[in-house]
Amino acid sequence: MRVATAMRGVHYVLHAPQGDTYADLLFTMIERRDHRPPVTWTTFQARDLGADTAELFKAALRDAHARFRPEAMLVGASCTAELIQDDPGGLAATMGLPVPVIPLELPSYSRKENWGAAETFLALVRALVDRSRRPSPREGRRPRVNLLGPTALGFRHRDDVTEVTRLLDTLGVDVHVVAPLGATVADIAALGEADLDICLYPEIADSACRFLEKSFGRPTIRTVPIGHLATCDFVREVAGHLGLDPAPALAAAHARLPWWSRSVDSTYLTGKRVFVFGDATHAIAIARVARDELGFEVVGLGCYNREFARELRAAAAEHGIEPLVTDDYLEVEARIAALQPELVLGTQMERMIAKRVRLPCAVISAPVHVQDFPARYSPVMGFEGANVLFDTLVHPLVMGLEEHLLTMFREDFEFSDEAGPSHLAASHAAQHAAAQPQIRPEPVAAQAAADGLVAWTPDAERELRKIPFFVRGKARRNTEAYAAARGISAITVETLYDAKSHFSR
Amino acid sequence: MAAGAPRPVLRERGQREVFCGLTGIVWLHRKIQDAFFLVVGSRTCAHLLQSAAGVMIFAEPRFATAIIEEKDLAGLADVHEELDQVVARLLARRPDIRLLFLVGSCPSEVIKLDLAKAAARLDAGMRPRGVRVLAYSGSGIETTFTEGEDACLAALVPEMPQAGNLGQRLLVAGSLADVVEDQFARLFADLGIPADVLPPRRAGQLPPVGPGTRVLLAQPFLGATAAALERRGATVLPAPFPFGARGTEAWLAVAARAFGVSFDRFEAVVAAPRARAERALARHRPLLEGRRISFLPDSQLEVPLARFLAEECGMVPVEVGTPYLHQRYHGPDLARLPEGVRLAEGQDVERQLDRVRADRPDLVVCGLGLANPLEAEGLTTKWSIELVFSPVHGFDQAGDLAELFARPLVRRQKLAALAPEAAT
C-alpha cells in the first residue's frame, strides 16, 4: 500500500476481509492525504467464504479497472486471504485486462511491512522497467540520477527528496526519476536512462537497486546522507562517480550544524549517554551523528527490522556496544532501563518508554504519529537535515535541563507556586509573605510520622528541602535508615548531616 | 409502537469501508476494569488495534494480540499448546485480571481454531484461581465495528446468575460512559425502578437475569445480546434510543410504563433534566436547522442519530446508511424519521460516494478513511468513530451531541477565507 499510494496511475486490488480497510486511515489521517489510497479491497465476509470469494476478487478487479483506469495494477492477498488460497495473480492473469497486472507474493505470517514495501517496489520495477533504454551520451547535458526508496508514510520522505534534489542541483546533477514517491508507470519504464542510482532508503529500495545494477551494469550510491559528515561523504561519492567537483556543493551556505555543535553552549552535550533505536538505516546514521557530530556517547544501538541486522551489528561493534535486534518493545524497555541513558532517540514507542521512565527523547525513525508528519519543512537528509537533527536532538535536553532547574528552585521565593507571575509581583507580595514560612510536610514524612517510625523535626525537614530534588529521596531514605538503626526517634539537622557523613564514606 | 408501512431500503454489496469487531475492545476494556482481551490473530489485527487505540496503546492497556505465525499454521495441536503458554504468561504478568476474553479474528476463524473449546479448557484450569475465560469473535468476516461489543456481551449472558423470584428488574444493556451510566442510575432510582447494567464495571458484578428481567437496550447494535437475554427468559422492550431530549424521554417512558410508574411521578422526575436538554439543544438549532446530512454506514447508531438530528435539531437527512438494519430494534426510531429519507443497508463504497457527490449534503458522517478526502473535495464531514467514544446518551449529553455535528460546520465558517474557492 505504501508503494501503491506513493505512485501515480497504479491501482492495488487487495483480497482481504471486511475491516482491513482500517489501513486507509494511516494515509488519510497520519499523512493527512487528501485522496483515498488507490486501493480496492474485496472485503469478503463469512457468508462469502466458499467458492465465490474468487468471483468476488475478479469482480473487484474488473470494477476497479473500469472505474479508475490505471496504467498498471497490483494484486495481492492479505493475511486472511492468504489462508483461503484464492490465487489473485492466477485469477487476474485469466482476465486479460489491457494493462500490466503485477501479482505480489507477500508472506504475511513470516514477513513484515518494510519487507512488503521492498518486495512490491522490486516487483513493479522488474515488471515495468524498459531494459532497452540507456542514458544518452553525456556531452552537452548535466548528469542525471534516480532517487529510489521514498514512499507514502515514510518518515520525512517528502522533505528528504526536496533536500537531496537541491543538494544534487548544487553539484550540477539533475534528478531523473524519483520512485516510488510521485512516480508514474512511464517513469518506472524510463529508469534505465539515468547515469546513476541513489538508494535513499535501503529498507525499501535495496532489492530494486540490486536488480537495476544487474540489468544496467551501473553502480548504486549506498551512502545515506543523514548527518553533516555522511552528507559530505555522499556528495564526494556522487561527484566521484560522475567526474564532478564536489567543492561548491560542500561549501553550501546553510550547513550550521558544525558551528552550532562547536559553540560553547554545546559543551554540556559532551559525553551525554544516548540510546538509539529505529529502523536500521536511521538508527545507524543517527548514532554516527550523535557520536561524531554532537559529541554524545552512544551506549545503546538497535533496530526492529531483521533484514538489516547485519549492518546494525557492524555499526554497534564500531561503537563498541552490544547490538539490539528485536521487535519486542518490552526488550527495548528493559535495555533502556538497564543502560540508564540521558537521552533516548527512537520511534514513537521509545518516546512513550522514555516518558514513562522520565528521560528526554527525540523521534528519529518510523513508526511515528501524526505530529511527525509536520507541515513545516523538516528533512533529516542533507545539510538542512543535519540542522534539523541538531535542533531535534538537543531540544529535549535543553528542556530537560530547564525542567530540572525549575524543579530544583521550586521552593525558591521567586519560583514557588505562591509567587505568581513576576509582572504581578505587587499584588502578590502580601500573599507571598504569608505563604513563605509555611512548609508543607512531604507525604512520605507525614506517613512516617503517622506510622510512629522516625519523625523529622521542622528544622531538619527544612534542611532536607535544600538538597536538590533528584537526590533528596535518597537522602531521606538514608537518614531514616541511619536514625532507625540507632534508635533515634526525632531526626534533627544534626542527624541529617551525621547520616550524610556516615554514608559518604 | 407501529413501524408504519415498511420503508424501501437500498441494500448494497461491494467494498465496505468499515472497521471489524475487534475495535470494540478499545472501549470495552475501559468499561470492564478487570477484564483482559486477548486477540488470536495476525500482525494485521495487532496493527489495527495499535492504530485504533492511538495513544492508549502506551498505557499498559488490558488487551493484546497473540500473533499467529507460520509454524502455527502447520498443525492445530501446537496452536492450543502455544495459546495455553501465552495465557499462562499473561496471567502471571497481570495477576489483577479476573476475566479473560479470547477474541477470534479472521485468520483464527478461517483456520477453524476452536476458541470456544480453548476457552472452556482454560476456564476449567483458571477457575480455581478466580479467573474466568470466555471467547467471542470480533472478526471482520463476521462482525462490523460495534458488533464486536454485541458478540462480547452475548458471550457474557450465559455467565449471568439466574434471577430469583424477586419480581421484575430492569436491565440496561450496552456499554455507556460511566458518567452517563450514573445519570441513568439516578433517574431509574428516582422513578422507583430497580435497574442493573450490562456490562458491569467489574467481572464479578454480572447482574442476574431471568423471566422477571425487562431489557432496555441503550445501544442499537445489540441484536445477538438481546437474543441471548431472551433465551434466558428476559423480555426486551422496544424503544427509541436515548439520544437527545425526546429520545431519552421516550426511552425512559418505555421503562416507566413497563414498571407501572405513574404519569405524575414520571413528569416530576424527568421535567427538570428534559428542560435542561432542550435549553442546550436550542443553542445549536439555528446552525443545524435545514442543513442536509448523509450518513455512511459505520456503527448502527446512524438511524437513531438521524432521528435525533431531524426531530430535535431540524436537520434534513438525505441518505442514512447503516451496516445492518434491525427492523425490530431500529423500528421505533425509523418510524420517527421524516418521509423521503433514503435508507441504505450494507455498502458499495464507490457507488455510495457517487451518491454523496451528487447529493452534496451540508454534512457527511463517515469514517476517518474517507473524511479528509471528502473535505478535500469541498464537502464538510463529521468523523463517525467519535460518536462511539464520546458520552452522547441521555438528557445531559444532548447539547454535547448536537455540538459534535455543529462543530465542523462552525469550523468551516470560521476558516472560510482558507478555502480554495475563496482564493480564486
PDB file of N, CA, C and O in Angstrom, chain B residues 300-352:
ATOM      1  N   GLN B 300     -24.215   1.416  13.286  1.00  0.00           N
ATOM      2  CA  GLN B 300     -25.650   1.189  13.554  1.00  0.00           C
ATOM      3  C   GLN B 300     -26.265   2.288  14.414  1.00  0.00           C
ATOM      4  O   GLN B 300     -27.453   2.258  14.716  1.00  0.00           O
ATOM      5  N   LEU B 301     -25.470   3.276  14.817  1.00  0.00           N
ATOM      6  CA  LEU B 301     -26.041   4.420  15.522  1.00  0.00           C
ATOM      7  C   LEU B 301     -26.716   5.371  14.530  1.00  0.00           C
ATOM      8  O   LEU B 301     -27.383   6.322  14.933  1.00  0.00           O
ATOM      9  N   GLU B 302     -26.537   5.095  13.220  1.00  0.00           N
ATOM     10  CA  GLU B 302     -26.941   6.072  12.211  1.00  0.00           C
ATOM     11  C   GLU B 302     -28.435   6.386  12.254  1.00  0.00           C
ATOM     12  O   GLU B 302     -28.826   7.559  12.200  1.00  0.00           O
ATOM     13  N   VAL B 303     -29.295   5.340  12.347  1.00  0.00           N
ATOM     14  CA  VAL B 303     -30.738   5.583  12.313  1.00  0.00           C
ATOM     15  C   VAL B 303     -31.190   6.406  13.527  1.00  0.00           C
ATOM     16  O   VAL B 303     -31.827   7.448  13.366  1.00  0.00           O
ATOM     17  N   PRO B 304     -30.849   5.983  14.760  1.00  0.00           N
ATOM     18  CA  PRO B 304     -31.270   6.819  15.894  1.00  0.00           C
ATOM     19  C   PRO B 304     -30.674   8.233  15.875  1.00  0.00           C
ATOM     20  O   PRO B 304     -31.351   9.182  16.265  1.00  0.00           O
ATOM     21  N   LEU B 305     -29.434   8.368  15.379  1.00  0.00           N
ATOM     22  CA  LEU B 305     -28.857   9.717  15.344  1.00  0.00           C
ATOM     23  C   LEU B 305     -29.561  10.588  14.295  1.00  0.00           C
ATOM     24  O   LEU B 305     -29.773  11.781  14.515  1.00  0.00           O
ATOM     25  N   ALA B 306     -29.912   9.965  13.166  1.00  0.00           N
ATOM     26  CA  ALA B 306     -30.651  10.720  12.143  1.00  0.00           C
ATOM     27  C   ALA B 306     -32.000  11.154  12.707  1.00  0.00           C
ATOM     28  O   ALA B 306     -32.463  12.280  12.472  1.00  0.00           O
ATOM     29  N   ARG B 307     -32.624  10.275  13.475  1.00  0.00           N
ATOM     30  CA  ARG B 307     -33.899  10.608  14.129  1.00  0.00           C
ATOM     31  C   ARG B 307     -33.712  11.839  15.029  1.00  0.00           C
ATOM     32  O   ARG B 307     -34.461  12.807  14.961  1.00  0.00           O
ATOM     33  N   PHE B 308     -32.651  11.785  15.843  1.00  0.00           N
ATOM     34  CA  PHE B 308     -32.374  12.895  16.763  1.00  0.00           C
ATOM     35  C   PHE B 308     -32.145  14.197  15.997  1.00  0.00           C
ATOM     36  O   PHE B 308     -32.724  15.242  16.312  1.00  0.00           O
ATOM     37  N   LEU B 309     -31.314  14.132  14.965  1.00  0.00           N
ATOM     38  CA  LEU B 309     -30.959  15.357  14.248  1.00  0.00           C
ATOM     39  C   LEU B 309     -32.156  15.938  13.492  1.00  0.00           C
ATOM     40  O   LEU B 309     -32.310  17.151  13.397  1.00  0.00           O
ATOM     41  N   ALA B 310     -33.011  15.043  12.971  1.00  0.00           N
ATOM     42  CA  ALA B 310     -34.179  15.514  12.234  1.00  0.00           C
ATOM     43  C   ALA B 310     -35.221  16.073  13.197  1.00  0.00           C
ATOM     44  O   ALA B 310     -35.694  17.187  13.052  1.00  0.00           O
ATOM     45  N   GLU B 311     -35.524  15.283  14.222  1.00  0.00           N
ATOM     46  CA  GLU B 311     -36.648  15.612  15.090  1.00  0.00           C
ATOM     47  C   GLU B 311     -36.311  16.747  16.064  1.00  0.00           C
ATOM     48  O   GLU B 311     -37.148  17.580  16.370  1.00  0.00           O
ATOM     49  N   GLU B 312     -35.069  16.761  16.546  1.00  0.00           N
ATOM     50  CA  GLU B 312     -34.757  17.709  17.620  1.00  0.00           C
ATOM     51  C   GLU B 312     -33.880  18.871  17.174  1.00  0.00           C
ATOM     52  O   GLU B 312     -33.738  19.852  17.883  1.00  0.00           O
ATOM     53  N   CYS B 313     -33.197  18.719  16.025  1.00  0.00           N
ATOM     54  CA  CYS B 313     -32.314  19.802  15.570  1.00  0.00           C
ATOM     55  C   CYS B 313     -32.760  20.385  14.231  1.00  0.00           C
ATOM     56  O   CYS B 313     -32.111  21.299  13.722  1.00  0.00           O
ATOM     57  N   GLY B 314     -33.790  19.796  13.632  1.00  0.00           N
ATOM     58  CA  GLY B 314     -34.303  20.346  12.378  1.00  0.00           C
ATOM     59  C   GLY B 314     -33.436  20.060  11.162  1.00  0.00           C
ATOM     60  O   GLY B 314     -33.573  20.710  10.129  1.00  0.00           O
ATOM     61  N   MET B 315     -32.535  19.086  11.267  1.00  0.00           N
ATOM     62  CA  MET B 315     -31.712  18.756  10.101  1.00  0.00           C
ATOM     63  C   MET B 315     -32.515  17.899   9.117  1.00  0.00           C
ATOM     64  O   MET B 315     -33.533  17.303   9.475  1.00  0.00           O
ATOM     65  N   VAL B 316     -32.019  17.816   7.884  1.00  0.00           N
ATOM     66  CA  VAL B 316     -32.718  17.057   6.846  1.00  0.00           C
ATOM     67  C   VAL B 316     -31.858  15.876   6.418  1.00  0.00           C
ATOM     68  O   VAL B 316     -30.877  16.054   5.698  1.00  0.00           O
ATOM     69  N   PRO B 317     -32.169  14.662   6.895  1.00  0.00           N
ATOM     70  CA  PRO B 317     -31.369  13.510   6.475  1.00  0.00           C
ATOM     71  C   PRO B 317     -31.618  13.205   4.999  1.00  0.00           C
ATOM     72  O   PRO B 317     -32.765  13.158   4.560  1.00  0.00           O
ATOM     73  N   VAL B 318     -30.536  13.043   4.243  1.00  0.00           N
ATOM     74  CA  VAL B 318     -30.649  12.733   2.816  1.00  0.00           C
ATOM     75  C   VAL B 318     -30.526  11.222   2.632  1.00  0.00           C
ATOM     76  O   VAL B 318     -31.441  10.557   2.189  1.00  0.00           O
ATOM     77  N   GLU B 319     -29.357  10.684   3.010  1.00  0.00           N
ATOM     78  CA  GLU B 319     -29.185   9.228   2.982  1.00  0.00           C
ATOM     79  C   GLU B 319     -28.709   8.780   4.363  1.00  0.00           C
ATOM     80  O   GLU B 319     -27.810   9.394   4.931  1.00  0.00           O
ATOM     81  N   VAL B 320     -29.334   7.742   4.884  1.00  0.00           N
ATOM     82  CA  VAL B 320     -28.902   7.176   6.154  1.00  0.00           C
ATOM     83  C   VAL B 320     -28.425   5.760   5.871  1.00  0.00           C
ATOM     84  O   VAL B 320     -29.226   4.859   5.631  1.00  0.00           O
ATOM     85  N   GLY B 321     -27.110   5.579   5.856  1.00  0.00           N
ATOM     86  CA  GLY B 321     -26.533   4.263   5.617  1.00  0.00           C
ATOM     87  C   GLY B 321     -26.209   3.599   6.943  1.00  0.00           C
ATOM     88  O   GLY B 321     -25.772   4.261   7.886  1.00  0.00           O
ATOM     89  N   THR B 322     -26.445   2.312   7.027  1.00  0.00           N
ATOM     90  CA  THR B 322     -26.127   1.579   8.253  1.00  0.00           C
ATOM     91  C   THR B 322     -25.589   0.214   7.841  1.00  0.00           C
ATOM     92  O   THR B 322     -26.011  -0.329   6.816  1.00  0.00           O
ATOM     93  N   PRO B 323     -24.621  -0.335   8.588  1.00  0.00           N
ATOM     94  CA  PRO B 323     -24.102  -1.642   8.191  1.00  0.00           C
ATOM     95  C   PRO B 323     -25.189  -2.722   8.241  1.00  0.00           C
ATOM     96  O   PRO B 323     -25.242  -3.593   7.384  1.00  0.00           O
ATOM     97  N   TYR B 324     -26.043  -2.642   9.267  1.00  0.00           N
ATOM     98  CA  TYR B 324     -27.175  -3.562   9.375  1.00  0.00           C
ATOM     99  C   TYR B 324     -28.384  -2.814   9.871  1.00  0.00           C
ATOM    100  O   TYR B 324     -28.266  -1.934  10.719  1.00  0.00           O
ATOM    101  N   LEU B 325     -29.539  -3.175   9.351  1.00  0.00           N
ATOM    102  CA  LEU B 325     -30.780  -2.561   9.805  1.00  0.00           C
ATOM    103  C   LEU B 325     -31.603  -3.638  10.488  1.00  0.00           C
ATOM    104  O   LEU B 325     -32.091  -4.556   9.836  1.00  0.00           O
ATOM    105  N   HIS B 326     -31.684  -3.553  11.832  1.00  0.00           N
ATOM    106  CA  HIS B 326     -32.528  -4.494  12.572  1.00  0.00           C
ATOM    107  C   HIS B 326     -33.910  -3.876  12.635  1.00  0.00           C
ATOM    108  O   HIS B 326     -34.140  -2.959  13.426  1.00  0.00           O
ATOM    109  N   GLN B 327     -34.843  -4.365  11.805  1.00  0.00           N
ATOM    110  CA  GLN B 327     -36.181  -3.754  11.796  1.00  0.00           C
ATOM    111  C   GLN B 327     -36.750  -3.732  13.213  1.00  0.00           C
ATOM    112  O   GLN B 327     -37.400  -2.782  13.615  1.00  0.00           O
ATOM    113  N   ARG B 328     -36.464  -4.792  13.980  1.00  0.00           N
ATOM    114  CA  ARG B 328     -37.083  -4.909  15.293  1.00  0.00           C
ATOM    115  C   ARG B 328     -36.552  -3.834  16.254  1.00  0.00           C
ATOM    116  O   ARG B 328     -37.314  -3.176  16.947  1.00  0.00           O
ATOM    117  N   TYR B 329     -35.238  -3.665  16.296  1.00  0.00           N
ATOM    118  CA  TYR B 329     -34.672  -2.738  17.281  1.00  0.00           C
ATOM    119  C   TYR B 329     -34.616  -1.306  16.763  1.00  0.00           C
ATOM    120  O   TYR B 329     -34.649  -0.358  17.533  1.00  0.00           O
ATOM    121  N   HIS B 330     -34.477  -1.141  15.437  1.00  0.00           N
ATOM    122  CA  HIS B 330     -34.387   0.215  14.898  1.00  0.00           C
ATOM    123  C   HIS B 330     -35.763   0.775  14.549  1.00  0.00           C
ATOM    124  O   HIS B 330     -35.891   1.959  14.242  1.00  0.00           O
ATOM    125  N   GLY B 331     -36.797  -0.104  14.623  1.00  0.00           N
ATOM    126  CA  GLY B 331     -38.149   0.289  14.219  1.00  0.00           C
ATOM    127  C   GLY B 331     -38.661   1.564  14.878  1.00  0.00           C
ATOM    128  O   GLY B 331     -39.118   2.477  14.179  1.00  0.00           O
ATOM    129  N   PRO B 332     -38.609   1.674  16.209  1.00  0.00           N
ATOM    130  CA  PRO B 332     -39.162   2.876  16.850  1.00  0.00           C
ATOM    131  C   PRO B 332     -38.496   4.167  16.377  1.00  0.00           C
ATOM    132  O   PRO B 332     -39.167   5.192  16.244  1.00  0.00           O
ATOM    133  N   ASP B 333     -37.188   4.128  16.089  1.00  0.00           N
ATOM    134  CA  ASP B 333     -36.528   5.330  15.569  1.00  0.00           C
ATOM    135  C   ASP B 333     -36.874   5.554  14.101  1.00  0.00           C
ATOM    136  O   ASP B 333     -37.104   6.679  13.673  1.00  0.00           O
ATOM    137  N   LEU B 334     -36.912   4.436  13.341  1.00  0.00           N
ATOM    138  CA  LEU B 334     -37.257   4.520  11.912  1.00  0.00           C
ATOM    139  C   LEU B 334     -38.602   5.201  11.727  1.00  0.00           C
ATOM    140  O   LEU B 334     -38.778   6.041  10.844  1.00  0.00           O
ATOM    141  N   ALA B 335     -39.569   4.815  12.606  1.00  0.00           N
ATOM    142  CA  ALA B 335     -40.936   5.331  12.480  1.00  0.00           C
ATOM    143  C   ALA B 335     -40.965   6.844  12.651  1.00  0.00           C
ATOM    144  O   ALA B 335     -41.857   7.505  12.161  1.00  0.00           O
ATOM    145  N   ARG B 336     -39.951   7.381  13.338  1.00  0.00           N
ATOM    146  CA  ARG B 336     -39.951   8.828  13.593  1.00  0.00           C
ATOM    147  C   ARG B 336     -39.090   9.606  12.595  1.00  0.00           C
ATOM    148  O   ARG B 336     -38.943  10.820  12.723  1.00  0.00           O
ATOM    149  N   LEU B 337     -38.491   8.888  11.629  1.00  0.00           N
ATOM    150  CA  LEU B 337     -37.702   9.581  10.604  1.00  0.00           C
ATOM    151  C   LEU B 337     -38.642  10.235   9.593  1.00  0.00           C
ATOM    152  O   LEU B 337     -39.687   9.667   9.277  1.00  0.00           O
ATOM    153  N   PRO B 338     -38.275  11.400   9.088  1.00  0.00           N
ATOM    154  CA  PRO B 338     -39.160  12.048   8.104  1.00  0.00           C
ATOM    155  C   PRO B 338     -39.288  11.226   6.836  1.00  0.00           C
ATOM    156  O   PRO B 338     -38.429  10.398   6.516  1.00  0.00           O
ATOM    157  N   GLU B 339     -40.361  11.486   6.077  1.00  0.00           N
ATOM    158  CA  GLU B 339     -40.569  10.845   4.771  1.00  0.00           C
ATOM    159  C   GLU B 339     -39.431  11.241   3.838  1.00  0.00           C
ATOM    160  O   GLU B 339     -38.839  12.307   3.982  1.00  0.00           O
ATOM    161  N   GLY B 340     -39.156  10.382   2.877  1.00  0.00           N
ATOM    162  CA  GLY B 340     -38.222  10.774   1.826  1.00  0.00           C
ATOM    163  C   GLY B 340     -36.761  10.542   2.148  1.00  0.00           C
ATOM    164  O   GLY B 340     -35.900  10.848   1.338  1.00  0.00           O
ATOM    165  N   VAL B 341     -36.474  10.008   3.341  1.00  0.00           N
ATOM    166  CA  VAL B 341     -35.085   9.699   3.662  1.00  0.00           C
ATOM    167  C   VAL B 341     -34.682   8.444   2.899  1.00  0.00           C
ATOM    168  O   VAL B 341     -35.441   7.481   2.852  1.00  0.00           O
ATOM    169  N   ARG B 342     -33.517   8.471   2.285  1.00  0.00           N
ATOM    170  CA  ARG B 342     -33.035   7.275   1.594  1.00  0.00           C
ATOM    171  C   ARG B 342     -32.302   6.391   2.600  1.00  0.00           C
ATOM    172  O   ARG B 342     -31.303   6.805   3.194  1.00  0.00           O
ATOM    173  N   LEU B 343     -32.829   5.190   2.821  1.00  0.00           N
ATOM    174  CA  LEU B 343     -32.201   4.262   3.763  1.00  0.00           C
ATOM    175  C   LEU B 343     -31.335   3.289   2.980  1.00  0.00           C
ATOM    176  O   LEU B 343     -31.748   2.774   1.947  1.00  0.00           O
ATOM    177  N   ALA B 344     -30.130   3.037   3.469  1.00  0.00           N
ATOM    178  CA  ALA B 344     -29.244   2.101   2.776  1.00  0.00           C
ATOM    179  C   ALA B 344     -28.637   1.140   3.780  1.00  0.00           C
ATOM    180  O   ALA B 344     -28.161   1.548   4.834  1.00  0.00           O
ATOM    181  N   GLU B 345     -28.689  -0.143   3.472  1.00  0.00           N
ATOM    182  CA  GLU B 345     -28.095  -1.155   4.340  1.00  0.00           C
ATOM    183  C   GLU B 345     -26.956  -1.821   3.585  1.00  0.00           C
ATOM    184  O   GLU B 345     -27.082  -2.125   2.404  1.00  0.00           O
ATOM    185  N   GLY B 346     -25.836  -2.041   4.260  1.00  0.00           N
ATOM    186  CA  GLY B 346     -24.661  -2.590   3.582  1.00  0.00           C
ATOM    187  C   GLY B 346     -23.937  -1.469   2.862  1.00  0.00           C
ATOM    188  O   GLY B 346     -24.194  -0.286   3.116  1.00  0.00           O
ATOM    189  N   GLN B 347     -23.035  -1.814   1.959  1.00  0.00           N
ATOM    190  CA  GLN B 347     -22.268  -0.747   1.313  1.00  0.00           C
ATOM    191  C   GLN B 347     -21.590  -1.229   0.038  1.00  0.00           C
ATOM    192  O   GLN B 347     -21.137  -2.355  -0.057  1.00  0.00           O
ATOM    193  N   ASP B 348     -21.586  -0.331  -0.951  1.00  0.00           N
ATOM    194  CA  ASP B 348     -20.635  -0.415  -2.048  1.00  0.00           C
ATOM    195  C   ASP B 348     -20.033   0.978  -2.068  1.00  0.00           C
ATOM    196  O   ASP B 348     -20.640   1.922  -2.565  1.00  0.00           O
ATOM    197  N   VAL B 349     -18.863   1.118  -1.475  1.00  0.00           N
ATOM    198  CA  VAL B 349     -18.382   2.455  -1.104  1.00  0.00           C
ATOM    199  C   VAL B 349     -18.245   3.381  -2.303  1.00  0.00           C
ATOM    200  O   VAL B 349     -18.564   4.563  -2.215  1.00  0.00           O
ATOM    201  N   GLU B 350     -17.820   2.850  -3.444  1.00  0.00           N
ATOM    202  CA  GLU B 350     -17.632   3.730  -4.599  1.00  0.00           C
ATOM    203  C   GLU B 350     -18.979   4.309  -5.054  1.00  0.00           C
ATOM    204  O   GLU B 350     -19.106   5.497  -5.310  1.00  0.00           O
ATOM    205  N   ARG B 351     -19.989   3.440  -5.111  1.00  0.00           N
ATOM    206  CA  ARG B 351     -21.299   3.917  -5.547  1.00  0.00           C
ATOM    207  C   ARG B 351     -21.904   4.874  -4.529  1.00  0.00           C
ATOM    208  O   ARG B 351     -22.551   5.852  -4.878  1.00  0.00           O
ATOM    209  N   GLN B 352     -21.672   4.549  -3.256  1.00  0.00           N
ATOM    210  CA  GLN B 352     -22.226   5.423  -2.225  1.00  0.00           C
ATOM    211  C   GLN B 352     -21.577   6.807  -2.306  1.00  0.00           C
ATOM    212  O   GLN B 352     -22.247   7.825  -2.141  1.00  0.00           O
TER     213      GLN B 352
END
